[in-house]
Amino acid sequence: MCPLRGQPMVRQGARGMQLAARLGGATRLQARLGSSPMQLAVGAMAVDFPGSVTLSDVDLLIGNLESGTHIKAADLSVDLGGALGGRYADAEATIGAVPLLLTRGSGSWSFADSVLGVSGDEWLLRDRQVPARFQPLVSTDMQLTLADGRIAVTGTLDEPQTARDVLRVAIAHDLSSVTGHADLFVDRLTFDDDLQPEMVSNIVLGIIANTRGTLAGRGRIDWSANGVTSSTGRFRTDSLDFAAAFGPVRGLSGDVVFSDLLGMQTGPGQVVRLAEVNPGFAVSNGTIRYRLLPDFRMQVEGGEWPFAGGRLLLDPGVIDLVSEQPRTLVFRVDRVDAAQFLAGFDFENINATGHFAGVIPIVFDKDGGHVRGGRLEVIEDGGTLAYVGELTYEDLGTMANFAFNALRSLRYKYLIVEMDGDLAGEVVTRIRFDGLSQGEGASRNFLTRQVERLPLQFNVTISAPFLQLITSARSLYDTQYVTDPALLGLLPGQVNNPGAVLPGATPPDKPGIQPPESEDRP
């Protein structure tokens, strides 16, 4: 023991005789806490008697290094007057092989009636696994007790930037058997403008964004001296809205049951329901069946949406959620009715019949989504396509009007649509009509009778931004129906409001410039 530098070893004060001293160099002690071995190392100690003792670089290990409880503190004070207790700062703690680390701890402690109590002004919880499965969480109400060889911990963990409650935790650990468990409670986690899922877990970064909704549930982690023995959980959302690479999703609901909560794994047969998905055209009331696999992969078991009198199906496949490798989703169109499809887009002046089927493979990578080899074709006996509106310009000329009225209704036997390109960029769409003849409502004349005798085939190629194809097609006859695709909420940083209007623009009036023939006209 040596005097503190710049101070006498013994001094006279208002309280009488005081002793100030510092013990330099590391000090190590070994003892037992019940049946558990205990090792204590102290870097240095300063004594200010009868005020307090200050310890620095404290390192306490209860049990062995692999499975024991390990607590460190840069500073620990012991009050010498009255009840035994003090303060601690810059502390960290681990419990056995549990892959969680408590760090940056500060607060107070006390010891009375053989019970050690620790209160936390602030602790930071981190994931010990690399890469981390969740972002650091902070607690300002952590409480720990050690009595009869058992540790109990309770507290609320918050997201640091928003101070929003994420979960409550209750931990119980037996030092002698080196076993314990942690109960996790998510009461009501709300995602909005202030809090997004990537602020809680990096896993969802680049998968979903602009999330709105709530999540609730509970989980449990059990461990022994050999490590985590089980981790399970069940979480639910009644309605979650977000933007995904394939378009905005509205009203996702369902339960997810984790067979390995820490490993983010589930059993087969998980189901979510989606009120609406909009990859450029809305599909409603769908379901997706899936399973979460090790290493942050998702096995899609299938998906299905009712769509325009038929079905839109999602093929099974495995998606790597964290890798930058391309991910492929294959959608299949099954017996879509052309009339219902056009009605969904409010094409008032076009009538169509026929049923379509096909496949639309979409590849997602770091550059966005891309259609690769999409193909739709008419099935059964073809169909018809008819324009039932009036011409915007009535002075096209006698022969032009003559031809238009004659060919305004067509019957086709074969129709094939092929698509390739970027969802957020240009998609090349190739359309091939074959087996053409006049349909009902078209006037017959010398021209049409000659045309019907010819084996005509129409090949049309359209190169345009995918998300503008539908609105561009309608704008050919309804010039008020011109909507910026940004307003669909399908591109990064853009609003998810299909009914919004650009600043300074005039909301469109309905009906359009060219009303259908069924409407009254002066």
Short mmCIF file of C-alpha atoms in Angstrom, two decimals:
data_model
loop_
_atom_site.label_atom_id
_atom_site.label_comp_id
_atom_site.label_asym_id
_atom_site.label_seq_id
_atom_site.Cartn_x
_atom_site.Cartn_y
_atom_site.Cartn_z
CA MET A 1 0.00 0.00 0.00
CA CYS A 2 1.40 3.41 -0.96
CA PRO A 3 0.20 6.99 -0.36
CA LEU A 4 -1.88 8.66 -3.08
CA ARG A 5 0.27 11.01 -5.15
CA GLY A 6 0.03 14.64 -3.97
CA GLN A 7 -1.92 13.73 -0.79
CA PRO A 8 -0.80 12.77 2.71
CA MET A 9 -1.49 9.21 3.75
CA VAL A 10 -3.34 10.44 6.87
CA ARG A 11 -5.24 13.72 7.07
CA GLN A 12 -7.52 15.47 9.55
CA GLY A 13 -11.00 16.41 8.27
CA ALA A 14 -14.42 17.35 9.51
CA ARG A 15 -15.18 13.70 10.09
CA GLY A 16 -12.04 13.08 12.03
CA MET A 17 -9.14 10.88 10.91
CA GLN A 18 -9.14 9.95 7.16
CA LEU A 19 -6.97 7.50 5.28
CA ALA A 20 -6.29 7.83 1.56
CA ALA A 21 -4.30 5.10 -0.15
CA ARG A 22 -3.91 3.30 -3.49
CA LEU A 23 -3.11 -0.35 -4.09
CA GLY A 24 -1.25 -0.62 -7.41
CA GLY A 25 -0.79 -3.69 -9.60
CA ALA A 26 -3.23 -6.49 -10.40
CA THR A 27 -4.80 -8.41 -7.54
CA ARG A 28 -6.34 -11.85 -8.02
CA LEU A 29 -8.61 -13.73 -5.62
CA GLN A 30 -10.11 -17.21 -5.84
CA ALA A 31 -13.10 -18.41 -3.84
CA ARG A 32 -16.34 -20.33 -4.17
CA LEU A 33 -19.90 -19.13 -4.45
CA GLY A 34 -21.88 -22.14 -3.24
CA SER A 35 -20.68 -25.01 -5.43
CA SER A 36 -19.40 -22.70 -8.19
CA PRO A 37 -15.74 -21.60 -8.42
CA MET A 38 -15.25 -17.84 -8.48
CA GLN A 39 -12.29 -15.77 -9.65
CA LEU A 40 -11.92 -12.02 -9.06
CA ALA A 41 -9.23 -9.85 -10.61
CA VAL A 42 -8.76 -6.15 -9.78
CA GLY A 43 -6.42 -3.86 -11.71
CA ALA A 44 -6.06 -1.21 -8.99
CA MET A 45 -7.74 -0.07 -5.77
CA ALA A 46 -8.01 3.37 -4.18
CA VAL A 47 -9.17 3.73 -0.57
CA ASP A 48 -10.63 6.90 0.90
CA PHE A 49 -11.49 5.84 4.46
CA PRO A 50 -14.17 6.10 5.79
CA GLY A 51 -15.74 7.28 2.52
CA SER A 52 -15.34 4.68 -0.23
CA VAL A 53 -13.14 2.20 -2.02
CA THR A 54 -12.76 2.54 -5.81
CA LEU A 55 -11.78 -0.50 -7.86
CA SER A 56 -10.73 -0.36 -11.51
CA ASP A 57 -10.55 -3.06 -14.19
CA VAL A 58 -12.69 -5.50 -12.21
CA ASP A 59 -13.05 -8.96 -13.77
CA LEU A 60 -15.39 -11.49 -12.08
CA LEU A 61 -15.87 -15.03 -13.39
CA ILE A 62 -18.35 -17.42 -11.74
CA GLY A 63 -17.88 -20.95 -13.07
CA ASN A 64 -15.50 -21.86 -15.89
CA LEU A 65 -14.55 -19.63 -18.79
CA GLU A 66 -16.64 -21.46 -21.42
CA SER A 67 -19.94 -21.78 -19.57
CA GLY A 68 -19.68 -19.43 -16.61
CA THR A 69 -21.09 -15.99 -15.89
CA HIS A 70 -18.51 -13.33 -16.75
CA ILE A 71 -18.80 -9.73 -15.51
CA LYS A 72 -16.35 -6.90 -16.10
CA ALA A 73 -16.37 -3.26 -14.96
CA ALA A 74 -13.90 -0.49 -15.67
CA ASP A 75 -14.87 1.22 -12.40
CA LEU A 76 -16.56 -0.10 -9.26
CA SER A 77 -17.04 1.90 -6.05
CA VAL A 78 -17.80 0.51 -2.58
CA ASP A 79 -19.38 2.81 0.01
CA LEU A 80 -17.81 2.23 3.42
CA GLY A 81 -20.38 4.03 5.49
CA GLY A 82 -23.84 2.53 6.20
CA ALA A 83 -25.29 -0.16 3.90
CA LEU A 84 -22.90 -2.03 1.64
CA GLY A 85 -23.24 -0.83 -1.92
CA GLY A 86 -21.88 1.54 -4.53
CA ARG A 87 -21.71 2.38 -8.21
CA TYR A 88 -20.30 0.77 -11.35
CA ALA A 89 -19.51 2.08 -14.83
CA ASP A 90 -18.41 0.84 -18.26
CA ALA A 91 -19.44 -2.74 -17.46
CA GLU A 92 -20.16 -5.78 -19.64
CA ALA A 93 -21.57 -9.21 -18.88
CA THR A 94 -22.18 -12.59 -20.54
CA ILE A 95 -23.98 -15.67 -19.29
CA GLY A 96 -22.33 -18.90 -20.37
CA ALA A 97 -22.57 -19.77 -24.02
CA VAL A 98 -25.64 -17.61 -24.59
CA PRO A 99 -24.80 -15.58 -27.74
CA LEU A 100 -25.80 -12.25 -26.17
CA LEU A 101 -23.54 -9.55 -24.74
CA LEU A 102 -24.53 -6.85 -22.26
CA THR A 103 -22.15 -3.93 -22.54
CA ARG A 104 -21.71 -0.20 -21.70
CA GLY A 105 -23.41 -0.82 -18.37
CA SER A 106 -23.65 1.73 -15.56
CA GLY A 107 -25.72 1.94 -12.40
CA SER A 108 -25.72 1.04 -8.72
CA TRP A 109 -25.40 -2.10 -6.60
CA SER A 110 -26.18 -3.18 -3.07
CA PHE A 111 -25.67 -6.21 -0.84
CA ALA A 112 -27.94 -7.00 2.08
CA ASP A 113 -29.33 -10.17 3.68
CA SER A 114 -27.16 -12.34 1.40
CA VAL A 115 -28.78 -10.83 -1.70
CA LEU A 116 -26.83 -8.90 -4.32
CA GLY A 117 -28.95 -6.37 -6.16
CA VAL A 118 -27.85 -4.51 -9.28
CA SER A 119 -29.80 -1.66 -10.92
CA GLY A 120 -28.93 -0.42 -14.38
CA ASP A 121 -29.09 3.21 -15.43
CA GLU A 122 -28.11 2.04 -18.91
CA TRP A 123 -27.07 -1.22 -20.56
CA LEU A 124 -26.58 -2.03 -24.25
CA LEU A 125 -27.51 -5.51 -25.54
CA ARG A 126 -25.56 -6.79 -28.55
CA ASP A 127 -25.56 -10.00 -30.59
CA ARG A 128 -22.31 -11.97 -30.16
CA GLN A 129 -22.84 -13.75 -33.46
CA VAL A 130 -21.28 -12.40 -36.68
CA PRO A 131 -23.09 -11.17 -38.70
CA ALA A 132 -25.38 -9.80 -36.02
CA ARG A 133 -29.01 -10.89 -36.19
CA PHE A 134 -30.31 -7.74 -34.51
CA GLN A 135 -29.21 -4.18 -33.92
CA PRO A 136 -28.01 -3.11 -30.43
CA LEU A 137 -30.83 -2.43 -27.97
CA VAL A 138 -30.64 -0.25 -24.87
CA SER A 139 -32.17 -0.72 -21.41
CA THR A 140 -32.54 1.93 -18.70
CA ASP A 141 -34.41 -0.20 -16.17
CA MET A 142 -32.38 -3.43 -15.95
CA GLN A 143 -32.65 -5.16 -12.55
CA LEU A 144 -30.46 -8.09 -11.45
CA THR A 145 -30.52 -10.10 -8.24
CA LEU A 146 -28.16 -12.85 -7.07
CA ALA A 147 -29.43 -15.01 -4.23
CA ASP A 148 -29.00 -18.67 -3.28
CA GLY A 149 -26.82 -19.28 -6.32
CA ARG A 150 -29.47 -18.03 -8.77
CA ILE A 151 -29.41 -14.98 -11.00
CA ALA A 152 -32.62 -13.22 -12.05
CA VAL A 153 -32.69 -10.35 -14.55
CA THR A 154 -35.61 -8.23 -15.77
CA GLY A 155 -35.74 -5.19 -18.02
CA THR A 156 -37.16 -3.48 -21.10
CA LEU A 157 -35.07 -3.19 -24.24
CA ASP A 158 -35.55 -0.14 -26.47
CA GLU A 159 -34.40 0.93 -29.92
CA PRO A 160 -31.71 3.57 -29.12
CA GLN A 161 -32.62 6.27 -31.68
CA THR A 162 -36.35 6.39 -30.93
CA ALA A 163 -36.40 5.03 -27.35
CA ARG A 164 -39.30 2.86 -28.60
CA ASP A 165 -39.94 -0.30 -26.55
CA VAL A 166 -38.97 -3.40 -28.55
CA LEU A 167 -39.27 -6.19 -25.99
CA ARG A 168 -39.33 -7.06 -22.30
CA VAL A 169 -36.96 -9.72 -21.01
CA ALA A 170 -36.97 -11.98 -17.94
CA ILE A 171 -33.84 -14.12 -17.38
CA ALA A 172 -33.33 -16.89 -14.81
CA HIS A 173 -29.95 -18.67 -14.40
CA ASP A 174 -28.81 -21.34 -11.92
CA LEU A 175 -25.07 -21.03 -11.20
CA SER A 176 -24.61 -24.56 -9.86
CA SER A 177 -26.28 -26.40 -12.76
CA VAL A 178 -25.29 -23.74 -15.32
CA THR A 179 -28.79 -23.86 -16.78
CA GLY A 180 -31.31 -21.14 -17.38
CA HIS A 181 -33.74 -19.49 -19.70
CA ALA A 182 -34.83 -16.10 -21.03
CA ASP A 183 -38.44 -15.17 -21.72
CA LEU A 184 -38.91 -12.47 -24.36
CA PHE A 185 -42.12 -10.46 -24.69
CA VAL A 186 -43.00 -8.18 -27.62
CA ASP A 187 -46.12 -6.42 -26.44
CA ARG A 188 -46.80 -4.12 -29.40
CA LEU A 189 -43.93 -3.13 -31.67
CA THR A 190 -45.13 -0.41 -34.05
CA PHE A 191 -43.38 0.46 -37.31
CA ASP A 192 -43.96 3.95 -38.70
CA ASP A 193 -42.07 6.99 -39.98
CA ASP A 194 -39.80 6.99 -36.91
CA LEU A 195 -39.10 3.27 -36.50
CA GLN A 196 -38.40 0.86 -39.37
CA PRO A 197 -37.59 -2.90 -39.20
CA GLU A 198 -33.96 -2.43 -40.35
CA MET A 199 -33.40 -0.34 -37.19
CA VAL A 200 -34.14 -3.53 -35.20
CA SER A 201 -32.59 -6.13 -37.52
CA ASN A 202 -30.21 -5.72 -40.48
CA ILE A 203 -31.59 -8.91 -42.00
CA VAL A 204 -34.53 -7.08 -43.55
CA LEU A 205 -32.39 -4.31 -45.07
CA GLY A 206 -32.91 -4.33 -48.83
CA ILE A 207 -35.82 -6.79 -48.54
CA ILE A 208 -38.62 -4.53 -47.27
CA ALA A 209 -38.92 -0.78 -46.66
CA ASN A 210 -41.48 1.91 -45.79
CA THR A 211 -43.10 -0.44 -43.29
CA ARG A 212 -46.31 0.40 -41.43
CA GLY A 213 -48.03 -1.80 -38.85
CA THR A 214 -47.60 -3.63 -35.57
CA LEU A 215 -46.02 -6.87 -34.39
CA ALA A 216 -46.55 -8.81 -31.15
CA GLY A 217 -45.54 -12.15 -29.67
CA ARG A 218 -43.19 -13.93 -27.30
CA GLY A 219 -40.14 -16.16 -27.37
CA ARG A 220 -38.03 -18.30 -25.06
CA ILE A 221 -34.34 -19.25 -25.03
CA ASP A 222 -33.06 -22.18 -22.91
CA TRP A 223 -29.40 -23.03 -22.26
CA SER A 224 -27.09 -25.37 -20.37
CA ALA A 225 -23.35 -25.61 -19.82
CA ASN A 226 -23.00 -26.79 -23.42
CA GLY A 227 -24.75 -23.78 -24.90
CA VAL A 228 -28.26 -22.96 -26.11
CA THR A 229 -30.50 -26.03 -25.99
CA SER A 230 -33.59 -24.47 -27.59
CA SER A 231 -35.01 -21.16 -28.71
CA THR A 232 -38.62 -20.88 -29.81
CA GLY A 233 -41.13 -18.13 -30.44
CA ARG A 234 -44.44 -17.15 -31.93
CA PHE A 235 -45.10 -13.71 -33.37
CA ARG A 236 -48.09 -12.21 -35.13
CA THR A 237 -49.16 -9.22 -37.19
CA ASP A 238 -52.75 -8.41 -38.09
CA SER A 239 -51.85 -5.90 -40.79
CA LEU A 240 -48.44 -4.89 -42.11
CA ASP A 241 -47.85 -2.63 -45.12
CA PHE A 242 -44.45 -2.33 -46.79
CA ALA A 243 -42.62 -1.87 -50.07
CA ALA A 244 -40.81 -4.88 -51.54
CA ALA A 245 -38.73 -5.40 -54.66
CA PHE A 246 -41.76 -6.82 -56.51
CA GLY A 247 -44.05 -3.94 -55.49
CA PRO A 248 -46.04 -2.53 -52.56
CA VAL A 249 -47.67 -5.01 -50.15
CA ARG A 250 -50.73 -4.06 -48.14
CA GLY A 251 -52.35 -5.90 -45.25
CA LEU A 252 -49.92 -8.77 -44.66
CA SER A 253 -51.18 -10.83 -41.71
CA GLY A 254 -50.45 -14.13 -40.00
CA ASP A 255 -48.36 -15.93 -37.39
CA VAL A 256 -44.77 -17.08 -37.67
CA VAL A 257 -43.72 -19.92 -35.36
CA PHE A 258 -39.95 -20.22 -34.86
CA SER A 259 -38.47 -23.63 -34.13
CA ASP A 260 -35.09 -21.90 -33.70
CA LEU A 261 -35.60 -18.27 -32.77
CA LEU A 262 -31.91 -17.34 -32.55
CA GLY A 263 -31.23 -19.10 -35.84
CA MET A 264 -34.33 -17.53 -37.46
CA GLN A 265 -35.65 -20.94 -38.52
CA THR A 266 -39.19 -22.29 -38.72
CA GLY A 267 -40.89 -25.55 -39.51
CA PRO A 268 -42.67 -26.06 -42.86
CA GLY A 269 -46.12 -24.76 -43.62
CA GLN A 270 -45.86 -21.17 -42.39
CA VAL A 271 -48.61 -19.06 -43.97
CA VAL A 272 -49.04 -15.32 -44.48
CA ARG A 273 -52.02 -13.63 -46.09
CA LEU A 274 -51.73 -10.52 -48.23
CA ALA A 275 -54.65 -8.16 -48.74
CA GLU A 276 -52.98 -6.70 -51.83
CA VAL A 277 -49.74 -6.86 -53.80
CA ASN A 278 -49.16 -4.37 -56.61
CA PRO A 279 -46.33 -5.14 -59.06
CA GLY A 280 -47.91 -2.71 -61.53
CA PHE A 281 -51.37 -4.29 -61.35
CA ALA A 282 -53.10 -5.09 -58.07
CA VAL A 283 -53.73 -8.68 -56.99
CA SER A 284 -55.73 -9.18 -53.80
CA ASN A 285 -56.47 -11.76 -51.11
CA GLY A 286 -53.42 -13.97 -51.66
CA THR A 287 -51.52 -16.44 -49.51
CA ILE A 288 -47.86 -17.47 -49.43
CA ARG A 289 -46.61 -20.67 -47.79
CA TYR A 290 -42.99 -20.72 -46.71
CA ARG A 291 -40.32 -22.00 -44.36
CA LEU A 292 -37.26 -20.19 -42.95
CA LEU A 293 -34.07 -22.25 -43.33
CA PRO A 294 -30.59 -21.96 -41.73
CA ASP A 295 -28.24 -19.20 -42.90
CA PHE A 296 -31.10 -16.74 -43.50
CA ARG A 297 -32.69 -18.54 -46.43
CA MET A 298 -36.40 -18.79 -47.15
CA GLN A 299 -37.98 -21.78 -48.83
CA VAL A 300 -41.06 -20.60 -50.73
CA GLU A 301 -43.49 -23.50 -50.74
CA GLY A 302 -45.95 -21.72 -53.02
CA GLY A 303 -48.27 -18.77 -53.32
CA GLU A 304 -51.67 -18.10 -54.85
CA TRP A 305 -53.87 -15.09 -55.66
CA PRO A 306 -57.27 -14.96 -57.39
CA PHE A 307 -56.64 -12.84 -60.45
CA ALA A 308 -59.03 -11.67 -63.18
CA GLY A 309 -61.17 -14.79 -63.12
CA GLY A 310 -58.13 -17.07 -62.89
CA ARG A 311 -55.12 -17.43 -60.59
CA LEU A 312 -51.67 -15.97 -60.15
CA LEU A 313 -49.35 -18.65 -58.73
CA LEU A 314 -45.89 -18.38 -57.18
CA ASP A 315 -43.64 -21.38 -57.83
CA PRO A 316 -41.68 -23.08 -55.01
CA GLY A 317 -38.05 -22.05 -54.62
CA VAL A 318 -35.32 -21.07 -52.16
CA ILE A 319 -34.33 -17.42 -51.63
CA ASP A 320 -31.16 -16.27 -49.89
CA LEU A 321 -32.28 -13.29 -47.79
CA VAL A 322 -28.85 -11.78 -47.07
CA SER A 323 -26.69 -12.71 -50.05
CA GLU A 324 -26.21 -10.32 -52.96
CA GLN A 325 -26.58 -13.24 -55.36
CA PRO A 326 -29.57 -12.93 -57.73
CA ARG A 327 -32.90 -14.23 -56.42
CA THR A 328 -35.53 -15.63 -58.75
CA LEU A 329 -39.30 -15.69 -58.26
CA VAL A 330 -41.38 -17.47 -60.88
CA PHE A 331 -45.02 -16.37 -61.23
CA ARG A 332 -47.52 -18.36 -63.27
CA VAL A 333 -50.72 -16.99 -64.78
CA ASP A 334 -53.52 -19.56 -64.85
CA ARG A 335 -56.68 -18.98 -66.95
CA VAL A 336 -56.85 -15.19 -66.66
CA ASP A 337 -59.96 -13.71 -68.29
CA ALA A 338 -59.08 -10.86 -70.67
CA ALA A 339 -62.30 -8.93 -69.98
CA GLN A 340 -61.80 -8.98 -66.20
CA PHE A 341 -58.13 -8.12 -66.60
CA LEU A 342 -58.93 -4.97 -68.61
CA ALA A 343 -61.79 -4.06 -66.27
CA GLY A 344 -59.29 -4.04 -63.40
CA PHE A 345 -57.46 -1.21 -65.15
CA ASP A 346 -60.65 0.70 -65.99
CA PHE A 347 -60.18 0.43 -69.75
CA GLU A 348 -63.65 1.77 -70.47
CA ASN A 349 -63.41 1.81 -74.26
CA ILE A 350 -61.89 -1.60 -74.92
CA ASN A 351 -63.73 -4.92 -74.78
CA ALA A 352 -61.91 -8.24 -74.94
CA THR A 353 -62.59 -11.93 -74.58
CA GLY A 354 -60.30 -14.92 -74.19
CA HIS A 355 -58.32 -16.72 -71.50
CA PHE A 356 -54.58 -16.56 -70.98
CA ALA A 357 -51.93 -18.65 -69.26
CA GLY A 358 -48.17 -18.33 -68.98
CA VAL A 359 -45.11 -17.76 -66.86
CA ILE A 360 -43.35 -14.57 -65.66
CA PRO A 361 -39.90 -15.25 -64.11
CA ILE A 362 -38.57 -12.23 -62.18
CA VAL A 363 -34.91 -12.02 -61.10
CA PHE A 364 -34.00 -9.68 -58.23
CA ASP A 365 -30.42 -8.53 -57.70
CA LYS A 366 -28.58 -5.47 -56.40
CA ASP A 367 -29.78 -3.52 -59.44
CA GLY A 368 -33.48 -4.27 -58.90
CA GLY A 369 -36.01 -6.59 -60.53
CA HIS A 370 -35.83 -7.95 -64.08
CA VAL A 371 -38.34 -9.95 -66.14
CA ARG A 372 -36.51 -12.84 -67.83
CA GLY A 373 -38.38 -14.83 -70.47
CA GLY A 374 -41.94 -13.89 -69.55
CA ARG A 375 -44.53 -15.47 -71.83
CA LEU A 376 -48.33 -15.34 -71.90
CA GLU A 377 -50.52 -16.93 -74.56
CA VAL A 378 -54.18 -17.36 -75.26
CA ILE A 379 -55.62 -20.81 -74.56
CA GLU A 380 -58.58 -22.70 -76.03
CA ASP A 381 -60.20 -20.99 -79.05
CA GLY A 382 -58.68 -17.52 -79.06
CA GLY A 383 -60.75 -14.41 -78.35
CA THR A 384 -61.78 -10.97 -79.51
CA LEU A 385 -60.55 -7.42 -79.13
CA ALA A 386 -62.88 -4.47 -79.79
CA TYR A 387 -62.67 -0.70 -79.44
CA VAL A 388 -66.10 0.66 -78.45
CA GLY A 389 -65.28 4.37 -78.05
CA GLU A 390 -65.29 7.29 -80.40
CA LEU A 391 -62.31 8.73 -82.23
CA THR A 392 -60.59 11.65 -80.52
CA TYR A 393 -60.01 13.22 -83.93
CA GLU A 394 -62.88 12.93 -86.40
CA ASP A 395 -60.98 14.37 -89.38
CA LEU A 396 -58.74 11.39 -90.05
CA GLY A 397 -60.00 11.23 -93.59
CA THR A 398 -62.65 9.21 -95.35
CA MET A 399 -60.52 6.12 -96.01
CA ALA A 400 -58.96 6.14 -92.52
CA ASN A 401 -62.35 6.32 -90.84
CA PHE A 402 -63.62 3.66 -93.26
CA ALA A 403 -60.77 1.30 -92.28
CA PHE A 404 -61.04 2.02 -88.56
CA ASN A 405 -64.78 1.27 -88.42
CA ALA A 406 -64.23 -1.93 -90.36
CA LEU A 407 -61.40 -3.19 -88.17
CA ARG A 408 -62.46 -1.83 -84.79
CA SER A 409 -63.50 -5.34 -83.73
CA LEU A 410 -61.13 -8.27 -84.35
CA ARG A 411 -61.26 -11.94 -83.62
CA TYR A 412 -57.93 -13.72 -83.12
CA LYS A 413 -57.11 -17.39 -82.88
CA TYR A 414 -53.61 -17.08 -81.43
CA LEU A 415 -52.06 -14.37 -79.26
CA ILE A 416 -48.66 -14.55 -77.58
CA VAL A 417 -47.08 -11.92 -75.32
CA GLU A 418 -43.34 -12.14 -74.49
CA MET A 419 -41.61 -9.86 -71.97
CA ASP A 420 -37.99 -9.13 -71.03
CA GLY A 421 -36.43 -6.18 -69.20
CA ASP A 422 -36.19 -4.22 -65.96
CA LEU A 423 -39.20 -3.62 -63.73
CA ALA A 424 -37.93 -0.14 -62.85
CA GLY A 425 -36.61 0.49 -66.37
CA GLU A 426 -37.40 -0.59 -69.91
CA VAL A 427 -39.24 -3.81 -70.66
CA VAL A 428 -39.39 -5.09 -74.23
CA THR A 429 -42.82 -6.60 -74.88
CA ARG A 430 -43.42 -8.60 -78.05
CA ILE A 431 -47.03 -9.29 -79.06
CA ARG A 432 -48.00 -11.67 -81.89
CA PHE A 433 -51.55 -11.93 -83.28
CA ASP A 434 -52.46 -14.72 -85.69
CA GLY A 435 -55.60 -16.11 -87.27
CA LEU A 436 -57.34 -12.71 -87.53
CA SER A 437 -60.91 -12.08 -88.68
CA GLN A 438 -63.60 -9.48 -88.03
CA GLY A 439 -65.54 -9.61 -84.82
CA GLU A 440 -69.06 -8.52 -83.92
CA GLY A 441 -69.93 -4.86 -84.36
CA ALA A 442 -67.48 -4.16 -87.18
CA SER A 443 -68.86 -2.99 -90.49
CA ARG A 444 -68.10 -5.24 -93.43
CA ASN A 445 -66.97 -3.88 -96.74
CA PHE A 446 -64.78 -4.66 -99.71
CA LEU A 447 -61.59 -4.02 -97.68
CA THR A 448 -62.43 -6.34 -94.82
CA ARG A 449 -63.58 -9.13 -97.11
CA GLN A 450 -60.19 -9.04 -98.85
CA VAL A 451 -58.31 -8.90 -95.53
CA GLU A 452 -60.09 -11.94 -94.14
CA ARG A 453 -58.84 -14.02 -97.08
CA LEU A 454 -55.21 -13.32 -96.19
CA PRO A 455 -53.19 -15.40 -93.64
CA LEU A 456 -52.27 -12.28 -91.64
CA GLN A 457 -49.97 -12.23 -88.62
CA PHE A 458 -49.26 -9.07 -86.61
CA ASN A 459 -45.95 -8.78 -84.74
CA VAL A 460 -45.78 -5.78 -82.40
CA THR A 461 -42.78 -4.83 -80.27
CA ILE A 462 -43.14 -2.31 -77.43
CA SER A 463 -40.11 -0.92 -75.61
CA ALA A 464 -41.15 1.14 -72.61
CA PRO A 465 -40.82 1.39 -68.84
CA PHE A 466 -42.79 -1.57 -67.48
CA LEU A 467 -44.64 0.46 -64.90
CA GLN A 468 -45.87 2.87 -67.60
CA LEU A 469 -47.17 0.30 -70.09
CA ILE A 470 -50.69 0.13 -68.71
CA THR A 471 -51.17 3.88 -68.24
CA SER A 472 -49.58 4.60 -71.61
CA ALA A 473 -51.96 2.20 -73.35
CA ARG A 474 -55.02 3.85 -71.89
CA SER A 475 -53.67 7.35 -72.49
CA LEU A 476 -53.84 6.67 -76.23
CA TYR A 477 -57.57 7.32 -76.03
CA ASP A 478 -57.94 9.02 -72.60
CA THR A 479 -55.44 11.85 -72.43
CA GLN A 480 -56.43 12.72 -68.86
CA TYR A 481 -55.25 9.34 -67.66
CA VAL A 482 -51.54 10.08 -67.48
CA THR A 483 -50.07 9.09 -64.15
CA ASP A 484 -46.45 9.33 -63.07
CA PRO A 485 -45.34 5.77 -62.17
CA ALA A 486 -43.61 7.23 -59.13
CA LEU A 487 -47.05 7.68 -57.60
CA LEU A 488 -47.56 3.93 -57.60
CA GLY A 489 -44.90 3.64 -54.90
CA LEU A 490 -42.98 1.03 -56.85
CA LEU A 491 -39.66 2.84 -57.17
CA PRO A 492 -37.16 3.69 -54.38
CA GLY A 493 -37.93 6.83 -52.43
CA GLN A 494 -41.36 7.35 -53.96
CA VAL A 495 -44.76 7.52 -52.36
CA ASN A 496 -47.11 4.56 -52.08
CA ASN A 497 -50.28 6.36 -53.09
CA PRO A 498 -51.81 5.37 -56.42
CA GLY A 499 -54.40 8.13 -56.06
CA ALA A 500 -51.91 10.93 -55.49
CA VAL A 501 -51.40 13.78 -57.92
CA LEU A 502 -48.12 15.42 -58.78
CA PRO A 503 -47.54 18.87 -57.19
CA GLY A 504 -49.13 21.53 -59.37
CA ALA A 505 -51.12 19.00 -61.42
CA THR A 506 -54.91 18.91 -61.79
CA PRO A 507 -56.65 15.73 -60.59
CA PRO A 508 -58.11 13.77 -63.52
CA ASP A 509 -61.83 13.95 -64.15
CA LYS A 510 -63.91 10.93 -65.02
CA PRO A 511 -65.17 9.81 -67.46
CA GLY A 512 -62.41 10.27 -70.03
CA ILE A 513 -62.42 12.23 -73.25
CA GLN A 514 -63.99 9.41 -75.23
CA PRO A 515 -66.97 7.86 -73.42
CA PRO A 516 -68.08 4.36 -74.35
CA GLU A 517 -70.94 3.99 -76.78
CA SER A 518 -73.28 2.94 -73.99
CA GLU A 519 -73.18 6.49 -72.51
CA ASP A 520 -75.58 9.18 -73.62
CA ARG A 521 -74.13 11.75 -75.99
CA PRO A 522 -75.72 14.93 -77.33
#
